[in-house]
Coordinates of C-alpha atoms in Angstrom, one line a residue:
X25 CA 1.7 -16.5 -26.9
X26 CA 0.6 -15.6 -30.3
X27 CA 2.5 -13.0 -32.6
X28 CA 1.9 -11.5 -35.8
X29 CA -0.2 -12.7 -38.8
X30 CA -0.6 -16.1 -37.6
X31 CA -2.1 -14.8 -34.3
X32 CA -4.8 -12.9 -36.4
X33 CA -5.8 -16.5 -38.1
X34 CA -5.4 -18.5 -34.8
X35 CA -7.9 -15.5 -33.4
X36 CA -10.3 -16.1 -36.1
X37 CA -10.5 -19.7 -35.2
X38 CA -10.8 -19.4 -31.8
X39 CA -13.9 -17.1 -32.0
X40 CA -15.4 -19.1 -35.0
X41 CA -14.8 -22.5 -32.4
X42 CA -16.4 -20.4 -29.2
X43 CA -19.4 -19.1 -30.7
X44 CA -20.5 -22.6 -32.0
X45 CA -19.3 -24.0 -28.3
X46 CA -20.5 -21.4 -26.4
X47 CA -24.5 -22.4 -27.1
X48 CA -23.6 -26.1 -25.9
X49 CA -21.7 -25.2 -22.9
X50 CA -18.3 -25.9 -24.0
X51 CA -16.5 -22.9 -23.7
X52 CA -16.4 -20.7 -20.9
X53 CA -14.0 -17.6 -19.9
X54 CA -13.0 -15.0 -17.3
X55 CA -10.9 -12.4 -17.2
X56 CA -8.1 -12.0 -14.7
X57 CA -6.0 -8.8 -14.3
X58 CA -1.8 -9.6 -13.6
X59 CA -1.2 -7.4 -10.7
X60 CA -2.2 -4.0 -12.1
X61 CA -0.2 -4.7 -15.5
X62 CA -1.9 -3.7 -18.8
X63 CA 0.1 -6.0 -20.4
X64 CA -0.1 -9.0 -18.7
X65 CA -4.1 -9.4 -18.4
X66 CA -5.4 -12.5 -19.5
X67 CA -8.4 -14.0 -20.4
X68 CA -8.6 -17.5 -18.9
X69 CA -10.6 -20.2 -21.1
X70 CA -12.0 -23.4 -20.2
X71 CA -12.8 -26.0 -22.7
X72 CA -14.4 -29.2 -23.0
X73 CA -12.3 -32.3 -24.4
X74 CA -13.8 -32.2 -28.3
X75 CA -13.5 -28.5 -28.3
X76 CA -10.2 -29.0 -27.2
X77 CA -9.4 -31.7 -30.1
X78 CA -10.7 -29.4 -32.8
X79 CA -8.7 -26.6 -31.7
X80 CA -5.5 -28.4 -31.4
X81 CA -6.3 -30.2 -34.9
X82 CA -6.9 -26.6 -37.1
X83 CA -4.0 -24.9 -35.1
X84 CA -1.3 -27.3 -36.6
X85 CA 1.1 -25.5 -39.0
X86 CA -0.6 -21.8 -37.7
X87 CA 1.4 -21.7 -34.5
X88 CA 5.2 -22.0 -34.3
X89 CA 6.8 -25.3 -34.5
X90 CA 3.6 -27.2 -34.6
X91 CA 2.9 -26.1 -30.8
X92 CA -0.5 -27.0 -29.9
X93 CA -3.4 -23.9 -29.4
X94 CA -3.4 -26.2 -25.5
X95 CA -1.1 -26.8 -23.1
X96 CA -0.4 -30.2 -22.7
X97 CA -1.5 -32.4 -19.7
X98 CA -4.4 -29.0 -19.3
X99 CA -7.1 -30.5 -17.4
X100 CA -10.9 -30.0 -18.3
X101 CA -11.7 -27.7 -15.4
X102 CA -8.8 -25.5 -15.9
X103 CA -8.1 -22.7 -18.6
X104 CA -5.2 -21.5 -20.6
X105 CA -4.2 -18.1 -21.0
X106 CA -4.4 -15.9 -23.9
X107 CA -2.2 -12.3 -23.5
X108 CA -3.3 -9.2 -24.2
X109 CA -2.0 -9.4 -27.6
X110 CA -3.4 -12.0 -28.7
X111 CA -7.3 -10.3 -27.9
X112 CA -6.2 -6.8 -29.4
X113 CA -5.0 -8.7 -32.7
X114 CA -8.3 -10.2 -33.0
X115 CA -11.7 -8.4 -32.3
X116 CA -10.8 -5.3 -29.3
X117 CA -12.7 -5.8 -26.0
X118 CA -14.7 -3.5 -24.3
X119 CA -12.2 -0.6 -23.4
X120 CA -11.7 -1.0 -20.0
X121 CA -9.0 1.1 -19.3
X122 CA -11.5 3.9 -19.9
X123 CA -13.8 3.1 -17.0
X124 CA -13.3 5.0 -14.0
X125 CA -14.0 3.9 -10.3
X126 CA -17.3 5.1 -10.2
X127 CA -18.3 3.6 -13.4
X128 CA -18.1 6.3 -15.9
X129 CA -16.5 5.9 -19.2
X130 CA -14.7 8.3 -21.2
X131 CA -17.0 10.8 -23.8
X132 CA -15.5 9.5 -26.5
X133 CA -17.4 9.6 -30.0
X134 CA -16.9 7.3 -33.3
X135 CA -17.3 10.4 -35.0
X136 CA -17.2 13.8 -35.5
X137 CA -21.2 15.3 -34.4
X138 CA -22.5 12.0 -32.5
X139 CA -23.4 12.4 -28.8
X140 CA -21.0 10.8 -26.4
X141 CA -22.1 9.2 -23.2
X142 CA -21.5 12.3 -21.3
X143 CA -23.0 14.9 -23.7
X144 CA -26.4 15.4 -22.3
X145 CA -25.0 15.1 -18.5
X146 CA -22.4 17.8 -19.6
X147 CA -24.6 20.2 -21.1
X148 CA -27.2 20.1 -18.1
X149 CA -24.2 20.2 -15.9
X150 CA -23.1 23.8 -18.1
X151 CA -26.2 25.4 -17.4
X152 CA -27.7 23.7 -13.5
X153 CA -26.0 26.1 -11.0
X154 CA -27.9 28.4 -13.4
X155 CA -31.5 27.5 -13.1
X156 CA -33.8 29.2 -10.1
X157 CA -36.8 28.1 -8.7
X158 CA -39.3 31.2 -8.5
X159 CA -42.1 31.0 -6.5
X160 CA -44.8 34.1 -5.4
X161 CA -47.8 34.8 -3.8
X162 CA -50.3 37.1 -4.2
X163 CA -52.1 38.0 -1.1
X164 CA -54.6 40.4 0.3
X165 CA -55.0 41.4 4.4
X166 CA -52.9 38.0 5.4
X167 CA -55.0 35.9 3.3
X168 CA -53.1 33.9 0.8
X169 CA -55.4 33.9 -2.2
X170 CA -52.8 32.1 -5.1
X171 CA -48.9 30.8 -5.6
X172 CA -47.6 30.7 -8.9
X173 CA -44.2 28.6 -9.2
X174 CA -42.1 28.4 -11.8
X175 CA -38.9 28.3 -12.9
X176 CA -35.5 31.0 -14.1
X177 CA -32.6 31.0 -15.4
X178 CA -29.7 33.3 -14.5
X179 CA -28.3 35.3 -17.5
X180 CA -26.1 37.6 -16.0
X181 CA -23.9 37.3 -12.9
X182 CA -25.2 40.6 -11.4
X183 CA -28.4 38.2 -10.8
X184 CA -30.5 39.0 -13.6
X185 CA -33.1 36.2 -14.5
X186 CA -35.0 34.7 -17.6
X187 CA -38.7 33.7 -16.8
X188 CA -42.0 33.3 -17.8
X189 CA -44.7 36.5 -17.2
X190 CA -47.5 34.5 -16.3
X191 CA -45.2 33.2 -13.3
X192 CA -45.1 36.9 -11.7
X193 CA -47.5 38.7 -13.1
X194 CA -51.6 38.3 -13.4
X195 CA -52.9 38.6 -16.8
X196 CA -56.2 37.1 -15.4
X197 CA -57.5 41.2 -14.6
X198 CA -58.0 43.4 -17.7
X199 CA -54.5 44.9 -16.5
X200 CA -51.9 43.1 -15.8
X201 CA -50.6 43.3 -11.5
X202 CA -47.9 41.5 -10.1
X203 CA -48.0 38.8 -8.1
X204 CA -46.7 39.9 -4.9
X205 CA -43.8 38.9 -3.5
X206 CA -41.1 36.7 -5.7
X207 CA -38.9 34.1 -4.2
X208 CA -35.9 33.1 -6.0
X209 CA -34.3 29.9 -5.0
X210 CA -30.7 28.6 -6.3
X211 CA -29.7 25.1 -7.0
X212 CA -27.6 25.8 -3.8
X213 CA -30.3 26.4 -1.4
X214 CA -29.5 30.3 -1.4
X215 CA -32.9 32.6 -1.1
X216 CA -33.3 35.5 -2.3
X217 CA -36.4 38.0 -2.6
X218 CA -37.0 39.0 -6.7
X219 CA -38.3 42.2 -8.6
X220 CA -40.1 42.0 -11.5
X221 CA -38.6 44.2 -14.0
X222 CA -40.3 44.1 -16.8
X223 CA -42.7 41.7 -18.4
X224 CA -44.5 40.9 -21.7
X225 CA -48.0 39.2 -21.9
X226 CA -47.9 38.4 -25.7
X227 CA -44.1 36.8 -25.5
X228 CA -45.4 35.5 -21.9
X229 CA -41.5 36.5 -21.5
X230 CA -40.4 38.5 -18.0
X231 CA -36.8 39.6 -16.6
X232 CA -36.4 39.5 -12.7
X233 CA -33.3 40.8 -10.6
X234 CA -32.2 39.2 -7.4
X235 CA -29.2 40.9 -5.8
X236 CA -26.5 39.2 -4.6
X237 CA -23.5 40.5 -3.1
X238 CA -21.1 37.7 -4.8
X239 CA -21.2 36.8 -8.7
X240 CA -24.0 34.7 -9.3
X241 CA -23.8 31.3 -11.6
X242 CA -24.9 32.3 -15.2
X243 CA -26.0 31.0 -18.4
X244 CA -24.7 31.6 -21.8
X245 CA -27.4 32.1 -24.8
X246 CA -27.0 30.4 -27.9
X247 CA -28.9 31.1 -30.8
X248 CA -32.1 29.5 -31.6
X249 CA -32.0 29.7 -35.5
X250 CA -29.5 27.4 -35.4
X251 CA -31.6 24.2 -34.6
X252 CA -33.1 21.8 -36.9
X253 CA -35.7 19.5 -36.7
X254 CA -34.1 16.3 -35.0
X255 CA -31.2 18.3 -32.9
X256 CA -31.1 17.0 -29.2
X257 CA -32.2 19.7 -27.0
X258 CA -32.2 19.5 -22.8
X259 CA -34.8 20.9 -20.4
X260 CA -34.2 22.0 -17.3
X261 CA -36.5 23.1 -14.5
X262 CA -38.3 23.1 -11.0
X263 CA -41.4 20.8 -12.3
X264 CA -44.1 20.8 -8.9
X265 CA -41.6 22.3 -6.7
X266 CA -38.5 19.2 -7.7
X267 CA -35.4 21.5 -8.3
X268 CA -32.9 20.3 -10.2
X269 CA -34.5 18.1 -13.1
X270 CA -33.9 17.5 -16.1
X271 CA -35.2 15.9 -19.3
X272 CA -34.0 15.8 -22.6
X273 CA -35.6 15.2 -26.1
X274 CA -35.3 16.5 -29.7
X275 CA -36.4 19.9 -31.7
X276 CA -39.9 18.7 -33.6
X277 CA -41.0 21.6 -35.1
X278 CA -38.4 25.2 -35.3
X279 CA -41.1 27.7 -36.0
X280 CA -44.8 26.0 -34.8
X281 CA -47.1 29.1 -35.5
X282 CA -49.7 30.6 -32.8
X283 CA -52.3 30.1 -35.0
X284 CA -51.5 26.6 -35.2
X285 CA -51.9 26.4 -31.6
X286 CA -55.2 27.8 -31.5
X287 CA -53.8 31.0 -30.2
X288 CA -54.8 34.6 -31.4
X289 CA -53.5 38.1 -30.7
X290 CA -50.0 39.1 -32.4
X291 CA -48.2 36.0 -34.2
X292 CA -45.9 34.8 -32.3
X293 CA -43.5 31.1 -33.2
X294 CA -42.7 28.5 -30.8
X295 CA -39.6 25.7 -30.9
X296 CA -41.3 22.4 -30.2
X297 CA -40.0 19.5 -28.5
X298 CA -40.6 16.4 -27.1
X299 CA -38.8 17.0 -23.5
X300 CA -40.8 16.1 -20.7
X301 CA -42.0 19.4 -18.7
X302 CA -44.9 19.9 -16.3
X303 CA -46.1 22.6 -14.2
X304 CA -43.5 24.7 -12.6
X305 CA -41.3 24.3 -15.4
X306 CA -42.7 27.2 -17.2
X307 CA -39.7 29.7 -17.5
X308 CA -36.9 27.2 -17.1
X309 CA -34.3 27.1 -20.0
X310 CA -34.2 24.9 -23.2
X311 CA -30.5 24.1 -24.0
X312 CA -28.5 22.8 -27.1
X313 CA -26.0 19.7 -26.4
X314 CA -23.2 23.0 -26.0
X315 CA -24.7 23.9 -22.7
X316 CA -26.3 27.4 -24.6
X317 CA -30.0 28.7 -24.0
X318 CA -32.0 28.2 -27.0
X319 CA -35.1 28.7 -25.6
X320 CA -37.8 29.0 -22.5
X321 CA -40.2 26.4 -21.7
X322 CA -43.5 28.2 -21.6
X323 CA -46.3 25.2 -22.4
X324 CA -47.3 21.9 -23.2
X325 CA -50.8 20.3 -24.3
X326 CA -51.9 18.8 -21.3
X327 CA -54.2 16.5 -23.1
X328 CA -50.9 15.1 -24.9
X329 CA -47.4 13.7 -24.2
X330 CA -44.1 15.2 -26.0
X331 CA -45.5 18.0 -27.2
X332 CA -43.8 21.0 -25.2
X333 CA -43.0 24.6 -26.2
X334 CA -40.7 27.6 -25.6
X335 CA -40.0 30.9 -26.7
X336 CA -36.6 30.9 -29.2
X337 CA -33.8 32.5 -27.7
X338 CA -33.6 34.9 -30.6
X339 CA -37.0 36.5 -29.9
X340 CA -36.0 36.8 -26.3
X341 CA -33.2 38.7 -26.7
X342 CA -35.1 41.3 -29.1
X343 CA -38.0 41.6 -26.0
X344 CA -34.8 42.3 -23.6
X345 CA -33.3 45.0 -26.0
X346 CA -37.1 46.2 -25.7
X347 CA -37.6 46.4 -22.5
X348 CA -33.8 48.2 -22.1
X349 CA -34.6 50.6 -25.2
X350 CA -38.2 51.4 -24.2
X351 CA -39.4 49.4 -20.9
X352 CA -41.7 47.6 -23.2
X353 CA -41.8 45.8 -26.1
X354 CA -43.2 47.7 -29.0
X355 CA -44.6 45.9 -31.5
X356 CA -45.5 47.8 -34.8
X357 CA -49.4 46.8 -36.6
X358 CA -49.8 47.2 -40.2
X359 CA -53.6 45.1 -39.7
X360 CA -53.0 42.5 -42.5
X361 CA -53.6 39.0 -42.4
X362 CA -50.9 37.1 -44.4
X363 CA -50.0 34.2 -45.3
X364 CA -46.2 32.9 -46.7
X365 CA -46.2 31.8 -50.4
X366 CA -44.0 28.7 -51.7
X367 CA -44.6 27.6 -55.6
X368 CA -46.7 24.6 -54.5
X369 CA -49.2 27.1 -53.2
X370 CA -48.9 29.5 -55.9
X371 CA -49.7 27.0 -58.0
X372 CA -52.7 25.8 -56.3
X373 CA -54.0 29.4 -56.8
X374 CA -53.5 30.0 -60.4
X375 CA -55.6 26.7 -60.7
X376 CA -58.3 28.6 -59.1
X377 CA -57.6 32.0 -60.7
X378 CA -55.7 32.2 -64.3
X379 CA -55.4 36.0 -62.9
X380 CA -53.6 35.4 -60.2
X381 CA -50.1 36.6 -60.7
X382 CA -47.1 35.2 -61.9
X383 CA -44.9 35.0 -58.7
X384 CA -43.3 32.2 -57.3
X385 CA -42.5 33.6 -53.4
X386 CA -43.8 36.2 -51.5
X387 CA -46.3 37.1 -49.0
X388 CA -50.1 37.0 -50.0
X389 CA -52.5 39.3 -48.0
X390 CA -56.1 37.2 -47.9
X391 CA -57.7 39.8 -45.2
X392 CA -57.2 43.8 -44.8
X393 CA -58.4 45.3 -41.3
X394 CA -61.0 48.1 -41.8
X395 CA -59.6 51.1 -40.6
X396 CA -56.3 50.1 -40.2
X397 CA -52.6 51.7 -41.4
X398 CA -52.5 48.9 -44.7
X399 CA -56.5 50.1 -45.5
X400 CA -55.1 53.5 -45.7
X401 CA -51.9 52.9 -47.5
X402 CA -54.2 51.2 -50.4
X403 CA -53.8 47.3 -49.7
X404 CA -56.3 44.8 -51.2
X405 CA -57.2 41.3 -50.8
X406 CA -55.3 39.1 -53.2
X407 CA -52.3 41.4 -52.8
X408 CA -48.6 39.8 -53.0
X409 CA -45.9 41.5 -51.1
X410 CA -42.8 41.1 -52.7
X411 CA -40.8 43.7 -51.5
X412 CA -40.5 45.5 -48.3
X413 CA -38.8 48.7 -47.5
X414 CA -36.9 48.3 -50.9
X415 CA -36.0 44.3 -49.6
X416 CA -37.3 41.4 -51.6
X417 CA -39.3 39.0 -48.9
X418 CA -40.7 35.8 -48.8
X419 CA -41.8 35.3 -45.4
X420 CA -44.1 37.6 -42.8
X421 CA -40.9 36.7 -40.7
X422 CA -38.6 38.8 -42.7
X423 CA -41.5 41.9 -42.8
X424 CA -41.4 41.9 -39.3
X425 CA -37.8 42.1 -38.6
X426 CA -37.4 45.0 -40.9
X427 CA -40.3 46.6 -39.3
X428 CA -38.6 46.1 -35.8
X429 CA -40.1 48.3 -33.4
X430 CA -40.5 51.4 -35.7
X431 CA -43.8 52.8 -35.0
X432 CA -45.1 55.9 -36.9
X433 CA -42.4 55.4 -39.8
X434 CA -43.4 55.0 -44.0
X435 CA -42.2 51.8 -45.3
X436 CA -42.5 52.1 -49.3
X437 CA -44.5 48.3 -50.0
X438 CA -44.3 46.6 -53.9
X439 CA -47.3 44.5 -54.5
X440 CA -48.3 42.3 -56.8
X441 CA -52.1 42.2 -58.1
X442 CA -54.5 40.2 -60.6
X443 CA -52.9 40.1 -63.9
X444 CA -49.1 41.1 -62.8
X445 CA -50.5 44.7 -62.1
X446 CA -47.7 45.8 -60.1
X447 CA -48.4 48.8 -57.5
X448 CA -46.5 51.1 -55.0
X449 CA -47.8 51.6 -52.2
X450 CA -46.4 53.7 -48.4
X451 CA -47.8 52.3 -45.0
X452 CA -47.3 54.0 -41.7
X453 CA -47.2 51.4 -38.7
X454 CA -49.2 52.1 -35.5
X455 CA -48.0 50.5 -32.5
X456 CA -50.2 47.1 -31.4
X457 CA -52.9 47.6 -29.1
X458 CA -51.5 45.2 -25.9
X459 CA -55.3 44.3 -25.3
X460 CA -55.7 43.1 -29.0

């Protein structure tokens, strides 16, 4: 047995002598347990004869009394033992004490933020019992003329569900019907028939309610403005009728536009990710590695692979306080395009235009709707929002949350023009049109 410093050097050796052996075939080793001890497992060696000679040779004057690194008389097929103590004073095996029967290890991490082994299974595991497979039919004298499934998450135990509109509701007429009947199914087999609510064809965001007459498995919501690009997120779903997967990926983009998607009507953002989601995974949950909602799954480009879509959580719970405030969600128009301002583009503009004024954020208006609330207030092409209601803003994000769903209130507007001309101006919003 090997104690103290000189066990660290004899350690040293031993592995520096292994690796060159163990390429030729001179060294090879099990591992034997000593009846259920900890502290009696060995590791059993065998050595060939000139490994054995240089071994004994560089252990003189290491080990006590001049003992040899080899028992004496050891014959070439048999090993020698080295304790426990010797292994942890060198280089530490693979932790075994931390692997269960079933062949899970422990969730440690080697530091603070980094994803164990169990992380992603533990955060899908948070949220599973959760997730509902929502399936309905729309049908007219017995004829079954289309299914829709999808997928729900449970956010409140008295069986209130998250999903997407288009899953229960036909936007395909010029006004919007519901499906028919909804069928929610649990991760636990349970049935149960659904009402729709409410739902929103811009969001594509609907809230159905299954009644139960135990507590129902819920989901907690997290908060979407929270991710970063690069943050591990989890997807969970009923993808072509398969309940109970999951995939995980990361956050690509935290605010992909509509209009970058090709989509028009009212602007709407998007979290992007990687995750791997297919039909039927539409209104299933996006989750951080804390087992939270930070989204629903709404879309994906079908002509591409890891490039999925869901609604941020934070949105979602501003359509729910809608639909509870006003069974709808009312969404105020002011009919300006705009577009966010950052110096790099401010300065790409005063190339063009020497005129254009001297601002380094804010929101520039390149289009006014004819007719509209801003046309009447006094906006202009080549405007610059810099303040809002008496706030300073740099982002359309920030004038719509201040607008909120006030409809039919004045909102005092400072502008910027050509030549730092600054100007006052008072807009009354109108709600949207639902159609536009």
């Amino acid at each position: 047995m090997l104690r103290g410093a000189r066990p660290r050097r004899g350690a040293v050796l031993l592995l520096a002598a292994a690796a060159v052996a163990s390429s030729s075939g001179a060294l090879a080793y099990d591992h034997r347990g000593g009846h259920g001890d900890a502290s009696s497992t060995a590791v059993h060696v065998s050595a060939s004869s000139p490994l054995r000679r240089v071994l004994s040779s560089a252990a003189e004057g290491i080990l006590p009394g001049g003992a040899h690194l080899l028992a004496p008389g050891l014959a070439p097929a048999e090993g020698f033992p080295i304790q426990n103590s010797f292994a942890s004073a060198s280089v530490p095996p693979t932790n075994l004490s931390n692997q269960s029967s079933n062949g899970n290890s422990d969730d440690s991490k080697c530091c603070p933020g980094c994803i164990g082994r169990n992380t992603i299974a533990k955060a899908a595991a948070a949220v599973g019992p959760a997730v509902v497979n929502i399936s309905s039919t729309q049908d007219t004298h017995g004829w079954v003329l289309e299914k829709s499934i999808g997928s729900g998450t449970i956010i409140d135990p008295d069986g209130t569900i998250l999903t997407c509109a288009h899953v229960v509701v036909d936007f395909q007429s010029t006004k919007p019907i519901l499906r028919g009947k909804v069928s929610v199914t649990l991760q636990d087999s349970r049935e149960f028939e659904g009402t729709v609510l409410n739902a929103d064809r811009h969001s594509d965001i609907a809230v159905v309610k299954i009644k139960s007459k135990t507590p129902l498995p819920s989901a907690s919501l997290g908060s979407s403005s929270k991710l970063r690009p690069g943050d591990w997120v989890v997807a969970l779903g009923c993808p072509l009728s398969l309940q109970n997967t999951v995939t995980a990926g990361i956050v690509s983009c935290v605010d992909r536009k509509s209009s970058d998607l090709g989509l028009g009507g009212v602007r709407r953002e998007y979290l992007q990710t990687d995750c791997a989601i297919n039909q039927g995974n539409s209104g299933g949950p996006l989750v951080n590695l804390d087992g939270e909602i930070v989204g629903v799954n709404v879309m994906k480009v079908w002509a591409a692979d890891g490039l999925s879509f869901a609604v941020p959580i934070d949105s979602i719970v501003k359509i729910v306080e809608n639909f509870k405030k006003n069974g709808r969600v009312v969404r105020p128009w002011l009919g300006l395009k705009m577009l966010d301002l950052n110096p790099m583009i401010v300065a790409q503009l005063k190339e063009r235009s020497s005129s254009f004024p001297d601002v380094k954020k804010g929101v520039l208006v390149p289009m006014v709707t004819p007719g509209s609330p801003a046309e009447r207030a006094g906006f202009r092409p080549g405007d610059v929002v810099v303040e809002f209601d008496g706030k300073l803003v740099e982002s359309i994000k920030e004038i719509i949350d201040i607008m909120g769903d006030k409809v039919g209130v004045p909102f005092k507007v400072l502008v910027k023009r050509a030549n730092n001309v600054t100007v006052s101006l008072t807009v009354i919003p109108e709600e949207a049109d639902s159609s536009r």
